[in-house]
Coordinates of C-alpha atoms in Angstrom, one line a residue:
M19 CA -86.4 28.1 28.5
A20 CA -83.5 25.9 29.8
R21 CA -80.4 25.6 27.6
V22 CA -78.8 22.5 27.1
M23 CA -75.8 21.2 25.6
V24 CA -75.9 18.2 24.1
V25 CA -72.2 16.8 23.4
F26 CA -71.7 14.7 20.2
G27 CA -69.2 12.4 18.1
G28 CA -65.7 11.9 19.1
R29 CA -62.9 9.8 18.8
S30 CA -64.7 6.6 19.6
G31 CA -65.6 3.7 17.0
E32 CA -68.9 4.8 18.6
H33 CA -69.0 8.4 16.2
E34 CA -71.4 7.4 14.0
V35 CA -73.6 6.1 17.0
S36 CA -73.1 9.4 18.8
L37 CA -73.8 11.3 16.1
A38 CA -77.1 9.5 15.5
S39 CA -78.5 9.7 19.6
A40 CA -77.4 13.1 19.1
R41 CA -80.2 13.4 16.7
A42 CA -82.7 12.0 18.0
I43 CA -82.3 13.5 21.4
T44 CA -81.8 17.0 19.8
G45 CA -85.2 16.5 18.1
A46 CA -87.0 15.4 20.9
L47 CA -85.6 18.2 23.2
R48 CA -86.7 20.9 20.5
R49 CA -89.8 19.2 19.8
G50 CA -91.0 19.6 23.7
G51 CA -90.4 23.6 22.6
R52 CA -89.2 23.9 26.2
H53 CA -85.3 23.7 25.6
E54 CA -83.0 26.1 24.1
V55 CA -80.0 23.1 22.6
V56 CA -76.5 24.4 22.1
P57 CA -74.6 21.7 20.2
V58 CA -71.2 21.0 20.4
G59 CA -69.8 18.1 18.5
I60 CA -66.3 16.6 18.2
T61 CA -64.5 15.2 15.1
R62 CA -62.9 12.4 14.7
S63 CA -59.1 13.9 15.2
G64 CA -60.5 15.8 18.3
R65 CA -61.5 18.9 17.0
W66 CA -64.5 21.0 18.8
I67 CA -66.9 22.5 17.3
S68 CA -68.8 25.0 18.7
S69 CA -70.2 27.0 16.5
G70 CA -72.5 26.9 12.9
D71 CA -74.1 23.4 12.4
P72 CA -71.1 21.4 14.5
M73 CA -74.2 18.2 13.2
R74 CA -73.7 19.2 9.7
E75 CA -70.1 19.6 9.9
L76 CA -69.4 15.8 11.4
E77 CA -71.8 14.4 8.8
S78 CA -70.4 16.2 5.5
G79 CA -67.0 14.3 6.8
L80 CA -65.2 17.8 6.5
Q81 CA -61.4 17.4 7.2
E82 CA -60.7 21.5 7.1
L83 CA -63.4 23.3 8.8
P84 CA -64.1 26.8 8.6
D85 CA -61.5 29.5 10.6
G86 CA -63.2 30.1 13.6
S87 CA -65.6 27.6 14.4
T88 CA -63.3 25.0 16.0
L89 CA -61.7 24.9 19.4
E90 CA -58.5 22.2 19.4
I91 CA -58.3 21.3 22.9
G92 CA -56.9 17.5 24.2
G93 CA -59.8 16.4 26.1
P94 CA -62.7 17.0 27.3
P95 CA -63.1 21.0 28.6
A96 CA -63.1 20.7 32.1
A97 CA -60.2 17.5 32.4
A98 CA -57.6 20.3 30.5
G99 CA -58.5 22.7 32.5
E100 CA -59.5 24.9 29.4
K101 CA -62.9 26.6 28.5
L102 CA -65.2 26.7 25.6
P103 CA -65.8 29.6 23.9
A104 CA -67.6 32.6 25.6
N105 CA -70.0 33.1 22.4
L106 CA -72.2 29.6 23.9
G107 CA -73.6 31.8 26.7
S108 CA -74.1 29.5 29.7
V109 CA -75.8 26.5 29.9
D110 CA -78.2 24.5 32.5
V111 CA -77.6 20.7 31.3
V112 CA -75.2 19.0 29.7
F113 CA -75.4 16.1 27.5
P114 CA -72.8 14.2 26.6

């Protein structure tokens, strides 16, 4: 089973469109039964959410997230030389 990381949200004016796209993509991947989806959300302020239910967190509009549920970085992990938490494990594909 391939592990697919789906990254969504972000600081863009297209934040809501990204959430809608991610819902459709993750739903299709899960229905197909051949992929494990690893969701990673980005808040409007740029905080990356990699634990719990990132989609629910972003849709709820919470400004303060529970400790340990975010990774604070200045840009995309690869561009900033940062790494996402090890508890995400390895992934086969990243779908931005």
